[in-house]
mmCIF file of C-alpha atoms in Angstrom:
data_model
loop_
_atom_site.group_PDB
_atom_site.id
_atom_site.type_symbol
_atom_site.label_atom_id
_atom_site.label_comp_id
_atom_site.label_asym_id
_atom_site.label_seq_id
_atom_site.Cartn_x
_atom_site.Cartn_y
_atom_site.Cartn_z
ATOM 1 C CA MET A 20 41.076 58.446 -51.056
ATOM 2 C CA ARG A 21 38.807 54.993 -50.659
ATOM 3 C CA ARG A 22 39.627 51.975 -50.853
ATOM 4 C CA ALA A 23 38.988 49.484 -53.880
ATOM 5 C CA GLU A 24 37.180 47.277 -54.545
ATOM 6 C CA ALA A 25 36.689 44.224 -56.616
ATOM 7 C CA ALA A 26 35.172 45.901 -58.852
ATOM 8 C CA ASP A 27 37.355 48.727 -58.920
ATOM 9 C CA VAL A 28 40.022 46.508 -60.351
ATOM 10 C CA PRO A 29 39.871 46.415 -63.884
ATOM 11 C CA ALA A 30 40.136 50.660 -63.413
ATOM 12 C CA ILE A 31 42.890 49.847 -61.900
ATOM 13 C CA VAL A 32 44.614 47.482 -64.666
ATOM 14 C CA ALA A 33 44.166 49.815 -67.640
ATOM 15 C CA TYR A 34 45.653 53.356 -64.840
ATOM 16 C CA LEU A 35 48.791 50.921 -64.314
ATOM 17 C CA GLU A 36 48.993 50.256 -67.621
ATOM 18 C CA GLY A 37 48.990 53.228 -68.641
ATOM 19 C CA ARG A 38 52.524 53.823 -66.525
ATOM 20 C CA MET A 39 53.817 50.949 -66.734
ATOM 21 C CA ASP A 40 56.593 52.054 -66.303
ATOM 22 C CA SER A 41 57.356 53.380 -62.919
ATOM 23 C CA ALA A 42 54.460 50.912 -62.157
ATOM 24 C CA MET A 43 55.316 47.202 -62.577
ATOM 25 C CA PHE A 44 55.920 46.817 -59.446
ATOM 26 C CA PRO A 45 51.317 46.915 -58.369
ATOM 27 C CA LEU A 46 50.232 46.532 -61.927
ATOM 28 C CA GLY A 47 52.606 42.827 -61.353
ATOM 29 C CA ASN A 48 51.727 42.199 -58.098
ATOM 30 C CA LEU A 49 47.313 42.873 -59.132
ATOM 31 C CA LEU A 50 48.084 40.845 -62.372
ATOM 32 C CA ASP A 51 49.275 37.692 -60.258
ATOM 33 C CA HIS A 52 48.012 38.102 -57.278
ATOM 34 C CA GLY A 53 44.861 40.132 -56.765
ATOM 35 C CA LEU A 54 42.932 42.594 -54.074
ATOM 36 C CA GLY A 55 43.366 40.810 -50.343
ATOM 37 C CA GLU A 56 45.859 38.825 -48.060
ATOM 38 C CA ASP A 57 46.385 35.639 -49.368
ATOM 39 C CA HIS A 58 49.683 35.744 -50.115
ATOM 40 C CA PRO A 59 52.639 38.598 -49.385
ATOM 41 C CA PHE A 60 52.821 40.595 -52.941
ATOM 42 C CA ALA A 61 48.171 40.999 -52.944
ATOM 43 C CA MET A 62 47.779 43.826 -53.241
ATOM 44 C CA THR A 63 45.621 46.481 -51.160
ATOM 45 C CA PHE A 64 44.376 50.105 -52.596
ATOM 46 C CA TRP A 65 43.414 53.250 -52.376
ATOM 47 C CA LEU A 66 42.403 55.512 -54.886
ATOM 48 C CA GLU A 67 41.092 59.481 -55.826
ATOM 49 C CA GLY A 68 38.884 61.013 -58.950
ATOM 50 C CA GLU A 69 36.727 60.345 -60.987
ATOM 51 C CA PRO A 70 38.603 59.023 -64.117
ATOM 52 C CA LEU A 71 40.646 57.713 -61.537
ATOM 53 C CA ALA A 72 44.043 60.430 -61.170
ATOM 54 C CA CYS A 73 45.584 58.921 -57.795
ATOM 55 C CA LEU A 74 46.380 55.162 -56.381
ATOM 56 C CA LEU A 75 47.837 54.496 -53.933
ATOM 57 C CA GLY A 76 48.855 50.105 -53.344
ATOM 58 C CA GLN A 77 49.919 48.372 -50.435
ATOM 59 C CA THR A 78 51.435 45.406 -50.591
ATOM 60 C CA ALA A 79 50.327 42.192 -47.800
ATOM 61 C CA HIS A 80 53.613 42.555 -46.055
ATOM 62 C CA GLY A 81 52.874 45.991 -45.690
ATOM 63 C CA VAL A 82 55.290 47.849 -48.696
ATOM 64 C CA LEU A 83 54.021 50.723 -50.015
ATOM 65 C CA LEU A 84 53.630 51.443 -54.039
ATOM 66 C CA PRO A 85 52.357 54.354 -54.490
ATOM 67 C CA VAL A 86 51.468 55.850 -58.428
ATOM 68 C CA LEU A 87 50.356 59.238 -57.259
ATOM 69 C CA ASP A 88 49.926 62.515 -59.148
ATOM 70 C CA ASP A 89 50.032 64.248 -55.788
ATOM 71 C CA PRO A 90 51.082 62.173 -53.057
ATOM 72 C CA GLY A 91 49.891 64.993 -50.791
ATOM 73 C CA ALA A 92 46.190 63.154 -50.939
ATOM 74 C CA ALA A 93 47.711 59.629 -49.255
ATOM 75 C CA VAL A 94 47.250 61.176 -45.957
ATOM 76 C CA ALA A 95 43.918 60.342 -46.619
ATOM 77 C CA ALA A 96 44.079 56.579 -46.981
ATOM 78 C CA ASP A 97 44.399 54.529 -43.823
ATOM 79 C CA ILE A 98 47.453 52.346 -44.737
ATOM 80 C CA ARG A 99 48.852 49.970 -42.410
ATOM 81 C CA PRO A 100 51.815 51.028 -40.835
ATOM 82 C CA PRO A 101 54.416 50.087 -44.039
ATOM 83 C CA THR A 102 57.662 47.927 -44.761
ATOM 84 C CA GLY A 103 59.101 50.485 -46.863
ATOM 85 C CA ILE A 104 58.264 52.347 -49.899
ATOM 86 C CA LEU A 105 58.859 51.855 -53.902
ATOM 87 C CA GLY A 106 58.256 53.785 -56.376
ATOM 88 C CA PRO A 107 59.723 57.094 -58.551
ATOM 89 C CA THR A 108 61.855 59.290 -56.446
ATOM 90 C CA ALA A 109 60.120 62.286 -55.877
ATOM 91 C CA GLN A 110 56.372 60.583 -54.671
ATOM 92 C CA VAL A 111 58.211 57.903 -52.184
ATOM 93 C CA ARG A 112 60.235 61.205 -50.221
ATOM 94 C CA ALA A 113 56.938 62.934 -50.596
ATOM 95 C CA LEU A 114 55.191 60.322 -48.809
ATOM 96 C CA GLU A 115 58.262 59.726 -45.783
ATOM 97 C CA SER A 116 57.258 64.060 -45.103
ATOM 98 C CA VAL A 117 53.695 63.464 -45.181
ATOM 99 C CA PHE A 118 53.234 59.843 -43.325
ATOM 100 C CA SER A 119 56.506 61.537 -40.892
ATOM 101 C CA LEU A 120 58.919 58.890 -42.107
ATOM 102 C CA ALA A 121 61.465 60.624 -42.999
ATOM 103 C CA ASP A 122 63.600 59.919 -39.505
ATOM 104 C CA ALA A 123 62.444 56.691 -39.360
ATOM 105 C CA PRO A 124 65.488 53.428 -39.015
ATOM 106 C CA ARG A 125 65.666 51.532 -42.315
ATOM 107 C CA THR A 126 67.997 48.956 -43.812
ATOM 108 C CA LEU A 127 68.068 49.800 -47.039
ATOM 109 C CA ASP A 128 67.774 53.342 -48.849
ATOM 110 C CA HIS A 129 68.637 53.442 -52.276
ATOM 111 C CA ASP A 130 67.780 56.354 -55.260
ATOM 112 C CA GLU A 131 68.380 54.352 -58.403
ATOM 113 C CA VAL A 132 68.711 54.689 -62.576
ATOM 114 C CA HIS A 133 65.114 53.819 -64.045
ATOM 115 C CA LEU A 134 65.656 53.272 -67.332
ATOM 116 C CA SER A 135 63.165 51.588 -70.525
ATOM 117 C CA LEU A 136 63.162 50.323 -72.989
ATOM 118 C CA ALA A 137 60.997 49.263 -76.237
ATOM 119 C CA LEU A 138 62.269 45.657 -77.589
ATOM 120 C CA ALA A 139 62.044 47.046 -80.766
ATOM 121 C CA ASP A 140 66.012 48.630 -80.068
ATOM 122 C CA LEU A 141 67.064 45.646 -78.421
ATOM 123 C CA ILE A 142 70.569 45.212 -79.109
ATOM 124 C CA VAL A 143 72.317 41.588 -78.766
ATOM 125 C CA PRO A 144 76.027 41.273 -78.050
ATOM 126 C CA ASP A 145 77.735 38.357 -79.477
ATOM 127 C CA GLY A 146 79.651 36.557 -77.135
ATOM 128 C CA PRO A 147 80.278 32.830 -74.987
ATOM 129 C CA GLY A 148 77.663 31.332 -73.641
ATOM 130 C CA VAL A 149 73.382 30.611 -73.969
ATOM 131 C CA LEU A 150 70.510 31.102 -71.546
ATOM 132 C CA ARG A 151 69.116 28.302 -69.469
ATOM 133 C CA PRO A 152 66.280 28.422 -66.858
ATOM 134 C CA MET A 153 67.839 28.300 -63.294
ATOM 135 C CA THR A 154 67.012 24.174 -63.079
ATOM 136 C CA GLU A 155 69.691 23.626 -65.492
ATOM 137 C CA ALA A 156 72.338 25.641 -63.120
ATOM 138 C CA PRO A 157 74.421 24.543 -60.018
ATOM 139 C CA GLU A 158 71.570 24.973 -57.053
ATOM 140 C CA GLU A 159 74.396 25.801 -54.600
ATOM 141 C CA VAL A 160 76.089 28.367 -57.314
ATOM 142 C CA LEU A 161 72.708 30.418 -57.615
ATOM 143 C CA ARG A 162 72.502 30.607 -54.318
ATOM 144 C CA GLY A 163 75.422 31.650 -53.704
ATOM 145 C CA TRP A 164 74.753 34.476 -55.470
ATOM 146 C CA MET A 165 71.854 35.418 -54.513
ATOM 147 C CA ALA A 166 73.599 35.567 -51.307
ATOM 148 C CA ASP A 167 75.867 38.159 -52.531
ATOM 149 C CA TYR A 168 73.457 39.758 -54.068
ATOM 150 C CA HIS A 169 71.599 40.429 -50.761
ATOM 151 C CA ARG A 170 73.961 41.520 -48.758
ATOM 152 C CA VAL A 171 76.000 44.146 -51.484
ATOM 153 C CA ALA A 172 72.751 45.282 -53.491
ATOM 154 C CA LEU A 173 70.130 45.596 -50.949
ATOM 155 C CA GLN A 174 72.453 45.422 -47.915
ATOM 156 C CA THR A 175 70.034 42.528 -46.073
ATOM 157 C CA PRO A 176 71.304 42.420 -42.390
ATOM 158 C CA GLU A 177 73.415 39.506 -42.421
ATOM 159 C CA HIS A 178 71.406 37.135 -40.074
ATOM 160 C CA LEU A 179 67.925 37.870 -42.578
ATOM 161 C CA VAL A 180 70.230 36.285 -46.239
ATOM 162 C CA HIS A 181 70.171 32.382 -45.414
ATOM 163 C CA ASP A 182 66.251 32.967 -44.999
ATOM 164 C CA ASN A 183 66.009 35.368 -47.765
ATOM 165 C CA VAL A 184 67.378 33.454 -49.840
ATOM 166 C CA ASP A 185 65.151 30.150 -49.422
ATOM 167 C CA ALA A 186 62.186 31.840 -49.952
ATOM 168 C CA TRP A 187 64.258 33.521 -53.059
ATOM 169 C CA TRP A 188 64.693 29.811 -54.833
ATOM 170 C CA ALA A 189 61.177 29.010 -54.079
ATOM 171 C CA ARG A 190 59.187 31.644 -55.775
ATOM 172 C CA ALA A 191 61.685 31.252 -58.762
ATOM 173 C CA THR A 192 62.022 28.410 -59.185
ATOM 174 C CA ARG A 193 57.899 27.942 -59.099
ATOM 175 C CA GLU A 194 57.557 31.122 -60.896
ATOM 176 C CA ASP A 195 60.350 30.812 -63.561
ATOM 177 C CA THR A 196 61.450 34.068 -62.720
ATOM 178 C CA HIS A 197 65.341 33.549 -63.950
ATOM 179 C CA ARG A 198 67.768 32.240 -66.126
ATOM 180 C CA VAL A 199 71.412 31.570 -66.104
ATOM 181 C CA LEU A 200 73.726 32.137 -68.754
ATOM 182 C CA MET A 201 75.858 29.424 -69.337
ATOM 183 C CA ASP A 202 79.359 27.812 -71.281
ATOM 184 C CA GLY A 203 79.113 24.757 -71.059
ATOM 185 C CA THR A 204 78.578 23.806 -67.848
ATOM 186 C CA THR A 205 79.906 27.159 -66.087
ATOM 187 C CA PRO A 206 77.167 29.614 -65.108
ATOM 188 C CA LEU A 207 78.467 33.326 -65.867
ATOM 189 C CA ALA A 208 75.804 35.700 -65.421
ATOM 190 C CA MET A 209 72.224 35.680 -64.244
ATOM 191 C CA THR A 210 69.169 37.387 -64.911
ATOM 192 C CA GLY A 211 65.689 37.631 -63.923
ATOM 193 C CA VAL A 212 62.441 39.448 -64.146
ATOM 194 C CA ASN A 213 60.297 40.866 -60.568
ATOM 195 C CA ALA A 214 56.758 41.638 -62.477
ATOM 196 C CA ARG A 215 55.413 41.152 -65.417
ATOM 197 C CA ALA A 216 52.569 42.425 -67.193
ATOM 198 C CA PRO A 217 51.443 41.225 -70.908
ATOM 199 C CA ARG A 218 53.596 43.791 -72.660
ATOM 200 C CA MET A 219 55.849 44.084 -70.625
ATOM 201 C CA VAL A 220 59.030 42.993 -68.256
ATOM 202 C CA GLN A 221 60.387 44.871 -65.083
ATOM 203 C CA LEU A 222 64.068 43.330 -64.954
ATOM 204 C CA GLY A 223 65.496 42.377 -60.970
ATOM 205 C CA GLY A 224 68.272 39.748 -59.964
ATOM 206 C CA VAL A 225 70.794 40.367 -62.542
ATOM 207 C CA TYR A 226 73.996 38.934 -60.814
ATOM 208 C CA THR A 227 77.693 38.906 -62.504
ATOM 209 C CA PRO A 228 80.113 37.224 -59.783
ATOM 210 C CA PRO A 229 83.310 39.505 -59.334
ATOM 211 C CA ASP A 230 86.007 37.503 -60.825
ATOM 212 C CA LEU A 231 83.724 37.902 -64.365
ATOM 213 C CA ARG A 232 82.650 41.430 -64.189
ATOM 214 C CA GLY A 233 83.371 43.347 -66.681
ATOM 215 C CA CYS A 234 83.223 40.442 -70.053
ATOM 216 C CA GLY A 235 79.423 41.783 -71.388
ATOM 217 C CA HIS A 236 78.227 38.591 -69.247
ATOM 218 C CA ALA A 237 75.856 39.659 -68.035
ATOM 219 C CA ARG A 238 74.298 43.163 -71.102
ATOM 220 C CA ARG A 239 74.102 39.123 -72.798
ATOM 221 C CA ALA A 240 71.893 37.156 -70.231
ATOM 222 C CA VAL A 241 69.725 40.434 -69.714
ATOM 223 C CA ALA A 242 69.814 40.192 -73.806
ATOM 224 C CA LEU A 243 69.107 37.099 -75.040
ATOM 225 C CA ASP A 244 66.031 37.071 -71.994
ATOM 226 C CA LEU A 245 64.897 40.220 -73.428
ATOM 227 C CA LEU A 246 64.768 38.885 -77.127
ATOM 228 C CA ALA A 247 62.441 35.677 -75.920
ATOM 229 C CA ALA A 248 60.170 38.042 -74.059
ATOM 230 C CA ARG A 249 59.841 39.959 -78.120
ATOM 231 C CA GLU A 250 59.393 36.307 -78.923
ATOM 232 C CA ARG A 251 56.078 35.918 -76.510
ATOM 233 C CA GLY A 252 54.660 39.198 -77.577
ATOM 234 C CA VAL A 253 56.610 41.636 -74.867
ATOM 235 C CA THR A 254 57.508 44.897 -76.830
ATOM 236 C CA GLY A 255 59.166 46.802 -73.773
ATOM 237 C CA ALA A 256 60.576 46.545 -70.027
ATOM 238 C CA THR A 257 61.368 48.346 -67.816
ATOM 239 C CA LEU A 258 64.312 48.221 -64.501
ATOM 240 C CA PHE A 259 66.765 49.775 -61.890
ATOM 241 C CA ALA A 260 70.650 50.493 -61.810
ATOM 242 C CA SER A 261 72.559 51.508 -58.419
ATOM 243 C CA GLY A 262 75.678 52.176 -60.047
ATOM 244 C CA ALA A 263 77.236 54.014 -63.381
ATOM 245 C CA ALA A 264 79.206 50.151 -64.482
ATOM 246 C CA ALA A 265 75.687 48.661 -64.573
ATOM 247 C CA VAL A 266 74.113 52.164 -66.007
ATOM 248 C CA ARG A 267 76.155 51.254 -68.526
ATOM 249 C CA ALA A 268 76.133 48.128 -69.423
ATOM 250 C CA TYR A 269 72.352 48.333 -69.926
ATOM 251 C CA GLU A 270 72.727 51.301 -72.126
ATOM 252 C CA ALA A 271 74.961 48.631 -74.224
ATOM 253 C CA VAL A 272 71.739 46.820 -75.336
ATOM 254 C CA GLY A 273 69.438 49.672 -75.666
ATOM 255 C CA PHE A 274 68.245 50.588 -72.132
ATOM 256 C CA ARG A 275 67.737 54.411 -71.502
ATOM 257 C CA PRO A 276 67.930 56.180 -68.755
ATOM 258 C CA VAL A 277 63.832 58.314 -68.048
ATOM 259 C CA GLY A 278 64.003 59.281 -64.280
ATOM 260 C CA SER A 279 64.938 57.834 -60.397
ATOM 261 C CA PHE A 280 63.830 54.692 -58.651
ATOM 262 C CA THR A 281 64.630 54.493 -54.557
ATOM 263 C CA LEU A 282 64.012 51.004 -52.557
ATOM 264 C CA LEU A 283 63.174 52.217 -49.168
ATOM 265 C CA LEU A 284 62.528 48.968 -46.718
ATOM 266 C CA PHE A 285 62.331 50.064 -42.769
ATOM 267 C CA ASP A 286 64.219 48.306 -39.954
ATOM 268 C CA GLY A 287 60.618 46.965 -38.607
ATOM 269 C CA PRO A 288 56.599 48.459 -39.039
ATOM 270 C CA GLN A 289 56.681 51.999 -38.713
ATOM 271 C CA HIS A 290 53.549 53.666 -37.257
ATOM 272 C CA VAL A 291 51.979 56.432 -38.708
#
């Protein structure tokens, strides 16, 4: 595999757009931050084939984002020590083997259900609340929600939670990524986007506080956010769900399982 250059970007974008369900992280990062290391989510790519048939991306902060028909080809990529691997489960597990990382210590290792939705099939459930920008909800409440999300969903070590929430808040307010379902002045649930392209969005950071779960608030928040996206011309959405209850909630607004996606973060840089 050879390292991509600026002239390769149109071919890379076209390749990723043909696989958007499973390639929103590398596509969104490339569209938003380009090639290089000027931003933590800026991308380096290694590619193979004419026409392009194999692609391995890595963010500036070290996370591998594979879009590989042949994971074995990645052995030829001159990657930096990875801080994680995010992608379709089969590709992530294959890269663990290729780079001898199967026994590397990790802080997160989840195989999650991958779901997809054509927004023409979106179902918007009835219920209380309207969707508002996150800046119209109490900041202290949302920070508390995201701290719980980091502890439980992402298994973030306690000593890193505060800094990670600070980074999330800064990015989410700067890039306008999240919305809150509000019933008057009471926040009920939160939804967000962690990657976006002109025709598709990828949801992340969906949260309902424990005392309000089971009431349908998250599914209504997600559906209202996707309804607004559809009105802007977005035609599809994708996300990952970590449990049966979450899968049922997303299926209730029209999502359907399409595979498995793995989120793997290492405990410190791993040399390969």
